[in-house]
XYZ file of C-alpha atoms in Angstrom:
276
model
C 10.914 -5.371 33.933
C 11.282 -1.705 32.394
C 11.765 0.836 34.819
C 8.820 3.394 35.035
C 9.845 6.714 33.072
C 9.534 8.828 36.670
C 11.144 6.318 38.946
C 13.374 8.004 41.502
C 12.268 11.425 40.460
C 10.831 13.554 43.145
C 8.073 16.465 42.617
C 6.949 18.981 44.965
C 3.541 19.714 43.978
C 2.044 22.667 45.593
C -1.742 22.622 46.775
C -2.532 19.055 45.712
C -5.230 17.638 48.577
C -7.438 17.437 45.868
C -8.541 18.392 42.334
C -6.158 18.893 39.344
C -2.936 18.739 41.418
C -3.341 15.429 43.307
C -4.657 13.774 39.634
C -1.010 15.168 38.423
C 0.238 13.765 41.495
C -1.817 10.836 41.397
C -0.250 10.416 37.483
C 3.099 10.763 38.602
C 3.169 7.967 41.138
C 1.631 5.496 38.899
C 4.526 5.847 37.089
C 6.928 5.646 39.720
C 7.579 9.402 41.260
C 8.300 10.263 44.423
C 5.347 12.916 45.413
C 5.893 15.425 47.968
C 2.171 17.194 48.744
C 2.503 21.189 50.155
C -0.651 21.926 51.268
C -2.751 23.759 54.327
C -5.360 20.851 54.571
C -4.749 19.290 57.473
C -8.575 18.346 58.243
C -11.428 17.566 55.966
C -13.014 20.773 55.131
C -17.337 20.608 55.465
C -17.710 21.174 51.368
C -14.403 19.871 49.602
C -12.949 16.094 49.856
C -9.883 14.909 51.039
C -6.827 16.433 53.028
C -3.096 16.695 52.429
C -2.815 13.136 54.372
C -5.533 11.182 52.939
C -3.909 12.365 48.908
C -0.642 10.989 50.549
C -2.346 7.589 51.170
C -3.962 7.992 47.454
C -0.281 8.609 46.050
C 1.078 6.141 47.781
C -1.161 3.213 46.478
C -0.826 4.301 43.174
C 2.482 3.179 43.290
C 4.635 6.230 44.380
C 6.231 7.610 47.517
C 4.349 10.388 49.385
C 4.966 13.108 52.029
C 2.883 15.329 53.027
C 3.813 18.804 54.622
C 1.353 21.265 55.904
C 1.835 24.509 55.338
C 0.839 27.858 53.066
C 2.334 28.379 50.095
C 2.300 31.678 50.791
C 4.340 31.714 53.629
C 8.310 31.876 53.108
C 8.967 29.405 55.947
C 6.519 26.809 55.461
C 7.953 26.482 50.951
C 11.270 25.933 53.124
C 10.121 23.674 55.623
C 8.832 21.732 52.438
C 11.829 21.652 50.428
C 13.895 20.675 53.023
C 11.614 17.946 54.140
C 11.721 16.435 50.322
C 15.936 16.775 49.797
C 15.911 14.897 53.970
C 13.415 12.268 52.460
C 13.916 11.787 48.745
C 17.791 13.001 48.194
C 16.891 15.949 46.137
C 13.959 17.683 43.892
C 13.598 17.220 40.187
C 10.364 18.738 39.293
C 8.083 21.645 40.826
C 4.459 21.572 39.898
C 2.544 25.172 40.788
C -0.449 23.769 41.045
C -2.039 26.079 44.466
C -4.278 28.371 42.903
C -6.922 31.299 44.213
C -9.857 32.417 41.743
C -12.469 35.631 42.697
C -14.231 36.940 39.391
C -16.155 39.418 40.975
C -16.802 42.681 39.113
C -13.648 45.326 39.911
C -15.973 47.234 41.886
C -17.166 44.130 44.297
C -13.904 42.651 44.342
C -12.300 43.183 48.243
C -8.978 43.779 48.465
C -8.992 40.803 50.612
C -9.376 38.533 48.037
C -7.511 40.858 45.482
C -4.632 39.867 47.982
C -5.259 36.788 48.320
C -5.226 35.830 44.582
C -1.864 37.830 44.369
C -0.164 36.353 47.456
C -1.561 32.239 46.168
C -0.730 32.743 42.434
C 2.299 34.890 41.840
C 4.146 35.158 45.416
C 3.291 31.070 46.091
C 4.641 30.150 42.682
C 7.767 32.775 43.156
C 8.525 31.351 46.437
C 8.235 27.495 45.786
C 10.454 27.933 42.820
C 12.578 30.013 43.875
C 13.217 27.640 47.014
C 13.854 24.404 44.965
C 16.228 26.188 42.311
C 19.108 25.591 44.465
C 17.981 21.557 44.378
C 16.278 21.032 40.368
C 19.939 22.431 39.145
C 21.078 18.930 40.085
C 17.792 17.176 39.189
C 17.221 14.156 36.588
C 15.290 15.965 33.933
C 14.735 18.929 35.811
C 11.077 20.726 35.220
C 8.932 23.335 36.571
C 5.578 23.362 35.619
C 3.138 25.863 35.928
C -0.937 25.195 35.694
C -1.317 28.650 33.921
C -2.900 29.794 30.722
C -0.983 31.291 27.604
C -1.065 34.903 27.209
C -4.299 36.034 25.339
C -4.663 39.617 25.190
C -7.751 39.439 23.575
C -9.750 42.299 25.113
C -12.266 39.764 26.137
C -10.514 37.736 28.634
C -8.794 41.529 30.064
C -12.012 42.545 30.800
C -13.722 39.281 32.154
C -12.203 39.208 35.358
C -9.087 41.700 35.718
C -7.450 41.254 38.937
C -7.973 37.071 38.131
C -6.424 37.142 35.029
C -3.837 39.623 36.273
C -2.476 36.759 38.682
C -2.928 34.163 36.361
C -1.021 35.870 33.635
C 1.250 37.097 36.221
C 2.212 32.646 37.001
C 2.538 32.642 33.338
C 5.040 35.212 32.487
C 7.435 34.081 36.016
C 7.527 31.067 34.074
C 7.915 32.560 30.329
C 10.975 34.868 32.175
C 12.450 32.197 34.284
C 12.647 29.887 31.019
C 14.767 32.680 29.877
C 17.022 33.547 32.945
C 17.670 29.794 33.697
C 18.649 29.186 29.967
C 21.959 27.959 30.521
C 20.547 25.159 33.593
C 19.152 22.756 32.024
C 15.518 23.056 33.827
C 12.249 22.838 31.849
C 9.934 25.869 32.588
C 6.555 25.195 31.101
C 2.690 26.167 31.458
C -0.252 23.779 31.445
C -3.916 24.830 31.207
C -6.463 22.563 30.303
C -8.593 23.065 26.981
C -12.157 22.602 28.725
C -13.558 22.982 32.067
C -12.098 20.274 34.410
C -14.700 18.283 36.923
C -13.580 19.321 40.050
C -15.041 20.299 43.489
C -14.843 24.068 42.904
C -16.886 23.724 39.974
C -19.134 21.598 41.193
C -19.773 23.988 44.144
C -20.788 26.614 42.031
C -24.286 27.870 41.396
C -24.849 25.918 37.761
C -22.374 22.636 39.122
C -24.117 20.343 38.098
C -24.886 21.642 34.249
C -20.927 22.324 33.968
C -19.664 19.417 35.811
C -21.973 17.442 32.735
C -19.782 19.514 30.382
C -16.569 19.095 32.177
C -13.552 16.314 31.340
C -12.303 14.574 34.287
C -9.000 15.644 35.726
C -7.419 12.265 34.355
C -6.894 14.425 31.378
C -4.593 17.116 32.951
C -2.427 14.256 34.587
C -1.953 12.440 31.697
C -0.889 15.821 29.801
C 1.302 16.618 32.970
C 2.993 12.928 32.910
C 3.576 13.081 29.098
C 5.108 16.574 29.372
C 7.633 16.008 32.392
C 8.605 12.680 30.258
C 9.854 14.838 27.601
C 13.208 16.036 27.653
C 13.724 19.543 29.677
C 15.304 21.367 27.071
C 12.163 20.491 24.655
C 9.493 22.100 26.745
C 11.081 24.749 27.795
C 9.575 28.127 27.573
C 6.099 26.319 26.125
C 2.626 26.935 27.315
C 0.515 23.473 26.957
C -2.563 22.838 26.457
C -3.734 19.234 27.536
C -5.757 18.145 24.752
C -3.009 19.587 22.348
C -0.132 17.579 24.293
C -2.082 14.330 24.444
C -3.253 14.815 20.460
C 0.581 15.443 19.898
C 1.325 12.210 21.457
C -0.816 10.529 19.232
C -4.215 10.137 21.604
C -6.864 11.113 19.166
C -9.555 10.120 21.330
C -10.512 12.096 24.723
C -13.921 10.936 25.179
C -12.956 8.741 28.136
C -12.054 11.776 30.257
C -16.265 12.719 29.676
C -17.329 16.162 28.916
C -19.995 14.862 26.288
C -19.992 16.427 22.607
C -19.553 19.539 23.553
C -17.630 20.455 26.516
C -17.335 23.867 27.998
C -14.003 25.399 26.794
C -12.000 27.028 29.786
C -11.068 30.612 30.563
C -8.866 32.427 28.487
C -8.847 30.279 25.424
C -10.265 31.522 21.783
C -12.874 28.981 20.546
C -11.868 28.996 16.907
């Protein structure tokens, strides 16, 4: 029997009770990872499924190891408490996935600060923090990879002006990982970007005011695991400094085909991609 290409590797995926992390997660485990879940769902919320514990149980009959920590990733202590709880359970940390995201599109002038901040302090400070805290750990990782869900940099006036403080935070994930692929050069870890090509069917776009007409035109998150698994497969050295895009990854591995993850003819293309 072959051994599964992500046995014995651990991942710390932030945010994943649900949605595109815990498919990545989900991924990961079916091919032998050890998943460790940071995320502040401790109790099933009244419009979104699942908590950090009941993904654990999902991981871990897919195959992999889970552990789930609650906590915030923006809080310094609780990325801490969740690194140290993966090197005490697993031996060590070979791949990151900042997954924990915060969206508000509001127009500048009905945008709070409070969710200004909290778009800031989820996106840029949680994925600075987690990193930063298993750095010390993914320099002795198998394969070692970071992996940011984060779009590439389009400057196209367009996407500037569609939602400034949002893409501000997402570009902001984007270029920690674009300048840590440079600092950490020399250390053999994989910084890379993933952003999916069309809408992805998950609860926060079902629970928006035209769900149901977008989750029709939506792929199924299936697609961003399998990118995710066939990326952190790859050797570090090959994706580092890339920004993915799933349906580009999985055509690039030879999967011509992506009608089984749904979306119908014409799916709706995500944020801050050009339809050519």
């Amino acid at each position: 029997m072959t051994q599964q290409p992500l046995a014995d590797r651990t991942l710390v995926v932030s945010g994943g009770s649900r949605g595109i992390g815990l498919a990545i997660a989900l991924g990961a485990a079916r091919l032998g990872a050890n998943v460790v879940l940071l995320a502040k769902t401790s109790e099933p919320h009244p419009k979104l499924p699942g908590t950090v514990h009941t993904a654990v149980e999902e991981v871990e009959a897919a195959g992999g190891k889970g552990l789930a920590v609650v906590g915030d990733v923006r809080k310094e202590e609780d990325v801490a408490r969740a690194v140290e709880a993966a090197v005490d359970r697993f031996g060590g940390i070979d791949v990151v996935v900042n997954n924990a995201s915060a969206i508000a599109t509001e127009p500048t002038e009905r945008l709070s600060a409070k969710k200004f901040d909290l778009m800031m302090d989820i996106n840029v400070r949680g994925t600075f923090l987690l990193t930063k805290a298993a750095l010390p750990h993914l320099r002795g990782g198998t394969n070692a990879q970071v992996m940011t869900l984060a779009p590439p940099l389009n400057l196209n006036p367009y996407w500037l002006g569609a939602h400034p403080s949002y893409t501000l935070s997402k570009y902001g994930m984007t270029l920690l990982s674009l300048g840590w692929a440079s600092e950490y050069a020399d250390a053999g870890i994989g910084f890379s970007c993933l952003w999916p090509q069309t809408y992805i069917a998950t609860s926060a776009v079902t629970n928006l005011a035209d769900g149901d007409e977008l989750v029709r035109r939506s792929r199924s998150a299936d697609i961003m695991a399998d990118a995710a698994a066939t990326i952190l497969t790859r050797p570090a050295g090959e994706v580092n400094g890339q920004c993915f895009i799933d349906a580009d990854v999985l055509s690039a591995s030879g999967v011509t085909d992506l009608s089984r993850y749904g979306g119908g003819d014409q799916p709706m293309w995500d944020i801050f991609l050009d339809q050519s």
